[in-house]
Short mmCIF file of N, CA and C in Angstrom, two decimals:
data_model
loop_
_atom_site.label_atom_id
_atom_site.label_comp_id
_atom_site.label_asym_id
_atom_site.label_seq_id
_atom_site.Cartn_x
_atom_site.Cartn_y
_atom_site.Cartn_z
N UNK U 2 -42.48 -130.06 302.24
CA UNK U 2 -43.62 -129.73 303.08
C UNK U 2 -44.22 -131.03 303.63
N UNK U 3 -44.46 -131.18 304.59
CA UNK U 3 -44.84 -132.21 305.83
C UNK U 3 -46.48 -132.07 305.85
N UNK U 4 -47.04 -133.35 305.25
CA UNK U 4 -48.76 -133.23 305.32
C UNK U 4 -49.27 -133.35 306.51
N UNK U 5 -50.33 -132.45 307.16
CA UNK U 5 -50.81 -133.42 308.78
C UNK U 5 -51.25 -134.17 308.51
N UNK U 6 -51.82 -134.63 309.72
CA UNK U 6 -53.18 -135.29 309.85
C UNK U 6 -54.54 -134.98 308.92
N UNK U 7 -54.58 -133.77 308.94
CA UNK U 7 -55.68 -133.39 308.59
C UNK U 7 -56.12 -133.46 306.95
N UNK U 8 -54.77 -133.06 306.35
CA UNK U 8 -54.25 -132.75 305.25
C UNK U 8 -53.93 -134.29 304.23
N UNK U 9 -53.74 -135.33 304.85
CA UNK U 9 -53.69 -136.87 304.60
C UNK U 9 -55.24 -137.41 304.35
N UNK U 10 -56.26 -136.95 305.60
CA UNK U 10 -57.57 -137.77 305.45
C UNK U 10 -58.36 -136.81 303.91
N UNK U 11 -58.23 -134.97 304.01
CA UNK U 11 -58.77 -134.53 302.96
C UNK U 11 -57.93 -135.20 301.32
N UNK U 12 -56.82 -135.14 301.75
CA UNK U 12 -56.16 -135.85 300.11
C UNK U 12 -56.71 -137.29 299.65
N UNK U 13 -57.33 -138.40 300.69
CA UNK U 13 -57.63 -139.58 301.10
C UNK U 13 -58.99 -139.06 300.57
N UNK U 14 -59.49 -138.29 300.92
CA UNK U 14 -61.29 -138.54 300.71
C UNK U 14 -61.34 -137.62 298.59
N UNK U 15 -60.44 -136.98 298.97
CA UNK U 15 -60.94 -136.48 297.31
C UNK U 15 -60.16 -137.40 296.24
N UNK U 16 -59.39 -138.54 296.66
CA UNK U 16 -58.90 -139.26 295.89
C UNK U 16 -59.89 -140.29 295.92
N UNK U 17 -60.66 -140.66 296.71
CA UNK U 17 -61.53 -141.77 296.63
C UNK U 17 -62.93 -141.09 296.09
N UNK U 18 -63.40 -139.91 296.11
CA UNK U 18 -64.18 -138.90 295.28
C UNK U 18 -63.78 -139.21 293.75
N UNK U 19 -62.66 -139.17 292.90
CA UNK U 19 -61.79 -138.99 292.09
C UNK U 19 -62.10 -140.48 291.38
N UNK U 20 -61.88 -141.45 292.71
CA UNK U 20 -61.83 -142.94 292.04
C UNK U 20 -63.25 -143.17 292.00
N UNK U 21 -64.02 -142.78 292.75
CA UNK U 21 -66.05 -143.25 292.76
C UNK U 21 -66.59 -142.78 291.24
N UNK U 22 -66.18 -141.27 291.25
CA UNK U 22 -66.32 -140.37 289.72
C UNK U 22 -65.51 -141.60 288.61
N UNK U 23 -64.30 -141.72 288.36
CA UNK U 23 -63.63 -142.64 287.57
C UNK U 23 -64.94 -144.20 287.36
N UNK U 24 -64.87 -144.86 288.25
CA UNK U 24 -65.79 -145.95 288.65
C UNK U 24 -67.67 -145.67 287.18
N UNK U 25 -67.98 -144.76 287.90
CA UNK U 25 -69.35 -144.62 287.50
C UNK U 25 -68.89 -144.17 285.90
N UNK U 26 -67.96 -143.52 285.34
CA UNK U 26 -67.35 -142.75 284.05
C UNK U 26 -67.78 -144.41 283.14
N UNK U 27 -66.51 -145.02 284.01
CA UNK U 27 -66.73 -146.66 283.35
C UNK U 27 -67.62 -147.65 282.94
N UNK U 28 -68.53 -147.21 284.03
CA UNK U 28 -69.88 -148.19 284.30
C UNK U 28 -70.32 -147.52 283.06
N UNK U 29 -70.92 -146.25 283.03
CA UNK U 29 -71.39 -145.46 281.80
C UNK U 29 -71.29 -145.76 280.16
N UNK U 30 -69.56 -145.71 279.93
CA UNK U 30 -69.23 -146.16 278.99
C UNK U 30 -69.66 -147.76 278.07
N UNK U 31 -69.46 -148.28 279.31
CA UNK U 31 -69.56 -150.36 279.21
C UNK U 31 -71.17 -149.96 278.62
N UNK U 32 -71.99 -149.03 279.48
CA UNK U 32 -73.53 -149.46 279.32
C UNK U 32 -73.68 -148.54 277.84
N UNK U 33 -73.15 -147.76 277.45
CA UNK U 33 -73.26 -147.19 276.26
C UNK U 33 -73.54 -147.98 274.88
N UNK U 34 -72.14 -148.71 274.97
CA UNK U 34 -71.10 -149.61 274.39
C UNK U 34 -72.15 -150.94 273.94
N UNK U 35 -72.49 -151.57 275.05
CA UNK U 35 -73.50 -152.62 275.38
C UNK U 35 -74.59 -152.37 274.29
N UNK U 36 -75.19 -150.84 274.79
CA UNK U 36 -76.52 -150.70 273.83
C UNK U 36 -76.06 -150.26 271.88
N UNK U 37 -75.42 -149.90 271.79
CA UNK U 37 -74.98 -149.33 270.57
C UNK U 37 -74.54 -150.26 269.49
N UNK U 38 -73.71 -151.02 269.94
CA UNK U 38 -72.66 -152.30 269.43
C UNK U 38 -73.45 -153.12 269.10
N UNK U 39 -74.61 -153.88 269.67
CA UNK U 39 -75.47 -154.88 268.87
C UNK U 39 -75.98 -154.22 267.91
N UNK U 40 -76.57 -152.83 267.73
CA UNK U 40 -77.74 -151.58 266.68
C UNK U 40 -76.48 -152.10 265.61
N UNK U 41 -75.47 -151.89 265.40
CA UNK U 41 -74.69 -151.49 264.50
C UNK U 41 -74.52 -152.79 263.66
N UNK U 42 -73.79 -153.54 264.54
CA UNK U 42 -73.35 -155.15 264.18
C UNK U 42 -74.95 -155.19 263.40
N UNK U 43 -75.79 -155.25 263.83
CA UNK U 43 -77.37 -155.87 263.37
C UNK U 43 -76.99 -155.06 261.88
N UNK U 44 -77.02 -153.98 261.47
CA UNK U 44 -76.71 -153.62 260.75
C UNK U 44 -75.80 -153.24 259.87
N UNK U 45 -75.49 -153.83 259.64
CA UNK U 45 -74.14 -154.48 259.12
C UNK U 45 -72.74 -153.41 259.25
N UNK U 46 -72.98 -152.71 260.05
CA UNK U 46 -71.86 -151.30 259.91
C UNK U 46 -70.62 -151.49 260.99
N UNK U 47 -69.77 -151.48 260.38
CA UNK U 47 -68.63 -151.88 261.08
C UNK U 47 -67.32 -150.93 261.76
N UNK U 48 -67.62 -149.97 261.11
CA UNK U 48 -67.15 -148.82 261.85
C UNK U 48 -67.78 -147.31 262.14
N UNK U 49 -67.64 -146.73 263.12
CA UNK U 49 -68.16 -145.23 263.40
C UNK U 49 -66.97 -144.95 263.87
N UNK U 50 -67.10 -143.20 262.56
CA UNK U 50 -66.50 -142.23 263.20
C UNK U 50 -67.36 -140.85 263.57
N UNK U 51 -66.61 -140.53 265.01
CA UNK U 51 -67.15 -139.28 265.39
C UNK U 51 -66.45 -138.22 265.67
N UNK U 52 -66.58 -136.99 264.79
CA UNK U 52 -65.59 -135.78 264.95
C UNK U 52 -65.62 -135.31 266.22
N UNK U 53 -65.40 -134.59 266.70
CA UNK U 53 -65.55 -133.06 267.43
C UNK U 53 -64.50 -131.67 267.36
N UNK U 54 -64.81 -131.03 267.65
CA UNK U 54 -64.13 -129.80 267.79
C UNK U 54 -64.56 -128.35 268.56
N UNK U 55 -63.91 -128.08 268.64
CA UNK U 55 -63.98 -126.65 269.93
C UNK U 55 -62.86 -125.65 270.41
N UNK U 56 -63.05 -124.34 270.46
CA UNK U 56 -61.79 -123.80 270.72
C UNK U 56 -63.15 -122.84 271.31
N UNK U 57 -62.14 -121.41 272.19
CA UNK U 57 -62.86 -120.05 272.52
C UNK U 57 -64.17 -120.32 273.50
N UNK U 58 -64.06 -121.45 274.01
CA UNK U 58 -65.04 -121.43 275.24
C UNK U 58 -66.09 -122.49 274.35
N UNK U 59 -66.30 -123.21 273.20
CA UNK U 59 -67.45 -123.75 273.06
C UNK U 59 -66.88 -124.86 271.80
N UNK U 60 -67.68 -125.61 272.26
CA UNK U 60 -67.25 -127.11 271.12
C UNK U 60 -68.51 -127.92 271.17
N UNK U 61 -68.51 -128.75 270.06
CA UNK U 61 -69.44 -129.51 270.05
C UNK U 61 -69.18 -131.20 269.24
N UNK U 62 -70.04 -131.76 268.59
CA UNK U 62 -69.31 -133.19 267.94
C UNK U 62 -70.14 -132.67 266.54
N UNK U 63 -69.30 -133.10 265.78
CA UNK U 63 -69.33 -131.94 264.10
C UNK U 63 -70.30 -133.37 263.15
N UNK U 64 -69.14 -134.72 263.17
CA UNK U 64 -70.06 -136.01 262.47
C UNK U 64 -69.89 -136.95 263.07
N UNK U 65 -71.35 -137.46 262.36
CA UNK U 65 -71.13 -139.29 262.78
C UNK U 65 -71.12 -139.50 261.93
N UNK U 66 -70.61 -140.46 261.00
CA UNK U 66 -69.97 -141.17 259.88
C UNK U 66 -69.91 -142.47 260.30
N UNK U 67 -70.88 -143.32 259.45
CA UNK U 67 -70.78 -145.03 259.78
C UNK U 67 -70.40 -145.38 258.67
N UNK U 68 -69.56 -146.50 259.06
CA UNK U 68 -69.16 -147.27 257.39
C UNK U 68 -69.48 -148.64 257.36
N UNK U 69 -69.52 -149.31 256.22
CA UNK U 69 -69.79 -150.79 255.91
C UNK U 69 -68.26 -150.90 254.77
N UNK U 70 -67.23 -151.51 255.65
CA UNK U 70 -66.00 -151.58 255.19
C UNK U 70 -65.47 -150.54 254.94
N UNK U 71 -65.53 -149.81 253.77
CA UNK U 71 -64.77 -149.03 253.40
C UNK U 71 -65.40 -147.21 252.93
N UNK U 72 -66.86 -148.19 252.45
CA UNK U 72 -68.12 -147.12 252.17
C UNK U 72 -68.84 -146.77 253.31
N UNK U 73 -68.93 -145.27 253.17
CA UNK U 73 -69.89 -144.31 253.99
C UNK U 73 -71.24 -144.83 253.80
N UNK U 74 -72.40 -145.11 255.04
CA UNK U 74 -73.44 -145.08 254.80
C UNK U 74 -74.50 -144.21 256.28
N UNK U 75 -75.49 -144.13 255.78
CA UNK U 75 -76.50 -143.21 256.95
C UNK U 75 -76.45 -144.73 257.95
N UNK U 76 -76.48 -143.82 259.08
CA UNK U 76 -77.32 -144.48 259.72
C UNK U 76 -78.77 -144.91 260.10
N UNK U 77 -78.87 -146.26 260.82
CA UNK U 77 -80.77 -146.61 260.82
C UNK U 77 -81.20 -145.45 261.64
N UNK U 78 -82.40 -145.35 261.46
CA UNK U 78 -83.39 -144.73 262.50
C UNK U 78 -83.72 -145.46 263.65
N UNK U 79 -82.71 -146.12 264.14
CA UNK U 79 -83.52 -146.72 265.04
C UNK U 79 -83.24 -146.26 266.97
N UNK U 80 -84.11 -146.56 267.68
CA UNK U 80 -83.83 -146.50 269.22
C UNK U 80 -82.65 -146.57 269.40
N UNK U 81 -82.08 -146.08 270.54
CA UNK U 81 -81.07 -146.67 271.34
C UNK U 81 -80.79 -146.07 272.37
N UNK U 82 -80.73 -147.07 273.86
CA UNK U 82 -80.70 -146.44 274.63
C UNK U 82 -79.18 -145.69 275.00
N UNK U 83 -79.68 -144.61 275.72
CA UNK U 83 -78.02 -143.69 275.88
C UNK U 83 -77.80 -143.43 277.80
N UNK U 84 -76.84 -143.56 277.84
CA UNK U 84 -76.79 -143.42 279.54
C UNK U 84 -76.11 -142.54 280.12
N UNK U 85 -76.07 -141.61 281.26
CA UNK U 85 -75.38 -140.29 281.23
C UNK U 85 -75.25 -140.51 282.96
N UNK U 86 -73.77 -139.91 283.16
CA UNK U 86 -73.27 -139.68 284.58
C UNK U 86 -74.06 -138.75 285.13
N UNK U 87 -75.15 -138.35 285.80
CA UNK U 87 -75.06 -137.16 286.56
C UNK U 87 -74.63 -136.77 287.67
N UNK U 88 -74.32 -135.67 288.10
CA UNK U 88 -73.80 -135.04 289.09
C UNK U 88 -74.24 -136.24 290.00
N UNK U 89 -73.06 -136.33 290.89
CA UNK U 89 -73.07 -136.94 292.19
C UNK U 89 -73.63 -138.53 292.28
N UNK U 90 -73.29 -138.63 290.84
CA UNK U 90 -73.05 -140.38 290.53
C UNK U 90 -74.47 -141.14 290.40
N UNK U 91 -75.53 -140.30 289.92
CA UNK U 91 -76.37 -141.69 290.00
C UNK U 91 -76.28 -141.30 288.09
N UNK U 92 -76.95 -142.54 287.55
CA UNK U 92 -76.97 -142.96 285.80
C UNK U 92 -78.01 -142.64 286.13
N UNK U 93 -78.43 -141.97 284.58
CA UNK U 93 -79.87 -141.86 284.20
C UNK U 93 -79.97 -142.62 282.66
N UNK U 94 -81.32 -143.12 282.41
CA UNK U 94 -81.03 -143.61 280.63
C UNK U 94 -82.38 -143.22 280.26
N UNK U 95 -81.81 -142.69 278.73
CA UNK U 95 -83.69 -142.53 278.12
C UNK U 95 -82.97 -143.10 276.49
N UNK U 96 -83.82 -143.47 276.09
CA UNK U 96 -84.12 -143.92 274.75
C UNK U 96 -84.03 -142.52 273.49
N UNK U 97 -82.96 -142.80 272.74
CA UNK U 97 -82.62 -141.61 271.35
C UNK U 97 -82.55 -142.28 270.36
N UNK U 98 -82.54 -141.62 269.17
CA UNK U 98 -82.17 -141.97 267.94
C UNK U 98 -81.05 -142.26 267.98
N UNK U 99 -80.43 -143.51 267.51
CA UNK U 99 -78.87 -144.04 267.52
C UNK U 99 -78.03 -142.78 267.08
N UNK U 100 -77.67 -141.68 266.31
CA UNK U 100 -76.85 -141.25 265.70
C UNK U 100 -76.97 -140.26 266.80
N UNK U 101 -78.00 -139.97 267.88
CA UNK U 101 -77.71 -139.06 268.87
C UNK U 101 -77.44 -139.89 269.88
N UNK U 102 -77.78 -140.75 270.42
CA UNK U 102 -77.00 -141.37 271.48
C UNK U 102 -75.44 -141.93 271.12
N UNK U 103 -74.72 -141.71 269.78
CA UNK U 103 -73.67 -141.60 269.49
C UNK U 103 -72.90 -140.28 269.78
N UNK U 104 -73.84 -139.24 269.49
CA UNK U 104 -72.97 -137.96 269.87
C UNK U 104 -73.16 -138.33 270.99
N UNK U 105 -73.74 -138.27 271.88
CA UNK U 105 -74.17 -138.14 273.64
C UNK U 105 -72.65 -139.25 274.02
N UNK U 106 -72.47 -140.13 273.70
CA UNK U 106 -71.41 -140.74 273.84
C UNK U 106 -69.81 -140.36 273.71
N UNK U 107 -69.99 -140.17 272.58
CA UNK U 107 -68.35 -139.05 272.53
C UNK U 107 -68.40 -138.10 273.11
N UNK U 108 -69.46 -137.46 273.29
CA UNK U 108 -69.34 -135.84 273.84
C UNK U 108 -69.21 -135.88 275.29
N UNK U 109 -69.64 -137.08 275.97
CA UNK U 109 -69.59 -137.78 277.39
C UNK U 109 -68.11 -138.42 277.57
N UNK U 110 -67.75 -139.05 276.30
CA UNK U 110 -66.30 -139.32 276.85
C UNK U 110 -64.87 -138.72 276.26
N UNK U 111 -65.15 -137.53 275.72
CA UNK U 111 -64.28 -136.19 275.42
C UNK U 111 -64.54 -135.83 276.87
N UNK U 112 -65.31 -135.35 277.37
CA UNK U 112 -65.55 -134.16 278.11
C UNK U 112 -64.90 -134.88 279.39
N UNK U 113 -64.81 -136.35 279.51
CA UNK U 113 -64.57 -136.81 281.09
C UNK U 113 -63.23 -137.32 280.58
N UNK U 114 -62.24 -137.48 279.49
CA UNK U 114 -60.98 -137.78 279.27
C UNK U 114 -60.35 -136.57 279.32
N UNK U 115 -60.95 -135.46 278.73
CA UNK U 115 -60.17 -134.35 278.83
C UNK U 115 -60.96 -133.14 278.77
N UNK U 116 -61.07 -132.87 280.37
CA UNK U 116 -61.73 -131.79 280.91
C UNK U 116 -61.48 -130.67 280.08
N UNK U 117 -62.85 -129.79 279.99
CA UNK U 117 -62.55 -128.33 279.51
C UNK U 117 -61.78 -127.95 278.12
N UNK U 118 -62.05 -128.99 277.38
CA UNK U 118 -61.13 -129.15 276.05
C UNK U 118 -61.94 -128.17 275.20
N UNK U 119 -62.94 -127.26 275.49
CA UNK U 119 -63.20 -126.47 274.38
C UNK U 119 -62.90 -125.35 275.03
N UNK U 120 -62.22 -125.22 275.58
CA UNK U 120 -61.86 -123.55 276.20
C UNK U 120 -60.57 -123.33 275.72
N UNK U 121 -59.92 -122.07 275.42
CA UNK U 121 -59.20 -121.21 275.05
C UNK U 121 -59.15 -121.56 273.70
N UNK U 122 -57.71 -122.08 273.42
CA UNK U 122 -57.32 -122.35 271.57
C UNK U 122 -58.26 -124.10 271.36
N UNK U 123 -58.23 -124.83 272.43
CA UNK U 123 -59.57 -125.69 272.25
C UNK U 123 -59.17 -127.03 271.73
N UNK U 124 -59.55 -128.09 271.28
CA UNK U 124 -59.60 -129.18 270.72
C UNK U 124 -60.35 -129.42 269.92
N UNK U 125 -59.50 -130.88 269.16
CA UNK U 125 -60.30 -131.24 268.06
C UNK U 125 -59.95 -133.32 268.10
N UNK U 126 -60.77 -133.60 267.36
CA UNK U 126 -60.49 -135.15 267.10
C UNK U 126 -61.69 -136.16 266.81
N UNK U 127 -61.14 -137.18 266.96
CA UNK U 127 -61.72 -138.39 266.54
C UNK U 127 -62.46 -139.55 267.38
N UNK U 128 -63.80 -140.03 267.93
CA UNK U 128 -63.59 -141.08 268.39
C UNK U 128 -64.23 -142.33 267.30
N UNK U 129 -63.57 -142.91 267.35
CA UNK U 129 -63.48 -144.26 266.10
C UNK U 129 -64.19 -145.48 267.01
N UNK U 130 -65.27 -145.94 266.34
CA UNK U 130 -65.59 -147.25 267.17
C UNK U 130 -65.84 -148.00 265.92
N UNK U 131 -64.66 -149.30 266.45
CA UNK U 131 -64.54 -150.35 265.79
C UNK U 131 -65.76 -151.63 266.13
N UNK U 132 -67.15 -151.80 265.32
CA UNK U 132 -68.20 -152.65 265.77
C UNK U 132 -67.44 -153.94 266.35
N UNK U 133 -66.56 -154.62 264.92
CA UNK U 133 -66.27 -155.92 265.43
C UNK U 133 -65.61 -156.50 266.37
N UNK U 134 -64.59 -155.53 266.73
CA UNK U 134 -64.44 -155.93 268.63
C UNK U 134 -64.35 -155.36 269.63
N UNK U 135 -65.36 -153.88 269.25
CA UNK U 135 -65.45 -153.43 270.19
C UNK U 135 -64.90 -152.45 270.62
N UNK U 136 -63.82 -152.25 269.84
CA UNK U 136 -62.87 -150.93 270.36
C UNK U 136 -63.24 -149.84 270.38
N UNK U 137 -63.25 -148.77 271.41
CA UNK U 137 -63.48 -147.48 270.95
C UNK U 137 -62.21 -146.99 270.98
N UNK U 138 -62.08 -145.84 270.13
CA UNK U 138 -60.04 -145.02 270.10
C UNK U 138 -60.78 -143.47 270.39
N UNK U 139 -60.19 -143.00 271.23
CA UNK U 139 -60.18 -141.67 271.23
C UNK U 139 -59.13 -140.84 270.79
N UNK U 140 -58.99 -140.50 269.62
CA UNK U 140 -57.71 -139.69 269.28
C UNK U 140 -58.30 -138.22 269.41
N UNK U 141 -57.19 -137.48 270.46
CA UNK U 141 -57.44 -135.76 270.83
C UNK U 141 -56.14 -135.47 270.73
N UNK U 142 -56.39 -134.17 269.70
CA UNK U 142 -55.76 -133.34 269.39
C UNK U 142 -55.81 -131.83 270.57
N UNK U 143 -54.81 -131.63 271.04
CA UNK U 143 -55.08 -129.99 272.09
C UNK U 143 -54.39 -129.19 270.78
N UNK U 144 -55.33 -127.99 270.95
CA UNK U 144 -54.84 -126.39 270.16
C UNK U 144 -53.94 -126.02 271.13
N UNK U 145 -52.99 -125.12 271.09
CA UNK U 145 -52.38 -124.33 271.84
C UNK U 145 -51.02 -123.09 271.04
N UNK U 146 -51.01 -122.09 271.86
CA UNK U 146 -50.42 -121.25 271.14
C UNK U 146 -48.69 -121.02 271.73
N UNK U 147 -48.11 -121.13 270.53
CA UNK U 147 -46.45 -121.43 271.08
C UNK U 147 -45.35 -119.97 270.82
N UNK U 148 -44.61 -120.18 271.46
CA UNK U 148 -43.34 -119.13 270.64
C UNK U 148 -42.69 -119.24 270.86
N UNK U 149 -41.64 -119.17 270.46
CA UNK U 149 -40.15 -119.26 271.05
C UNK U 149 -39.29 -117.85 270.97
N UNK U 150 -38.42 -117.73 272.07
CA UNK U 150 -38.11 -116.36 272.04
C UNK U 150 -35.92 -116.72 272.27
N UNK U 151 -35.76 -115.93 271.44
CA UNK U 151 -34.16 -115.76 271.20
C UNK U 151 -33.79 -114.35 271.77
N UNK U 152 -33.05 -114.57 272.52
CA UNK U 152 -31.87 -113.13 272.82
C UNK U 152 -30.43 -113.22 272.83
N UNK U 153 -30.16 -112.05 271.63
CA UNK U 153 -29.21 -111.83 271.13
C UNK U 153 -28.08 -110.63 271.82
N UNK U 154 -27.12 -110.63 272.37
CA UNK U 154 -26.10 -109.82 272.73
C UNK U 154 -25.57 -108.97 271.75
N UNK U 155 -25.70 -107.79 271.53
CA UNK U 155 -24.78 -106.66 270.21
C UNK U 155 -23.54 -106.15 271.13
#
């Protein structure tokens, strides 16, 4: 199939839609990252993990789990600012309790790595942030339902 004219500039404008959305996803993340990563380091916690899970139309983020090496500990009470994409690209930021501007974070970058992940059989996983350099890992798991079908000749 042969694209027109017409059909080239619309593929052209929702790919650069696609890359502006991508762009601001990033900016988001970095500014997340920025605010969170000093709270933690200050406090001596060196890793967060954050669950989630969802299947049947609805999901949510289950824990935050901070550790100091190897041991589980709470997190501080303290501020932190959290920053959110809204529709049609402008950032907004307000000030949360760190362990919710942690969910607001995974649940912001589940939802923009892998669209619609709590609908049907749904998802589940991990995002792991490593304080000391920074890493975040998103490990996602997809649900899905399989079968395999054999036919036999008598």
């Amino acid at each position: 199939m042969t694209m027109t004219p017409d059909d080239v500039e619309i593929a052209a404008r929702i790919e650069a839609e696609i890359d502006a959305h991508l762009a601001v996803v990033r900016d988001v993340e970095a500014r997340c990252k920025a605010a969170f990563l000093p709270i933690l380091a200050e406090h001596g916690i060196t890793r967060v993990e954050i669950s989630y899970d969802g299947g049947g139309d609805e999901g949510s983020v289950c824990d935050v789990t901070a550790y100091v090496g190897d041991e589980d500990v709470d997190l501080p009470e303290v501020l932190c600012d959290a920053f959110t994409a809204e529709y049609g690209g402008d950032v907004t930021a307000r000030a949360v309790q760190l362990e919710d501007a942690l969910r607001a974070f995974a649940d912001n970058a589940v939802s923009n790595h892998h669209k619609h992940w709590e609908d049907g059989e749904g998802a589940f996983g991990t995002v792991t942030i490593d304080v000391a350099s920074g890493a975040v890992t998103l490990t996602h798991n997809s649900r899905f339902v399989d079968y395999e079908t054999t036919e036999t000749e008598l």
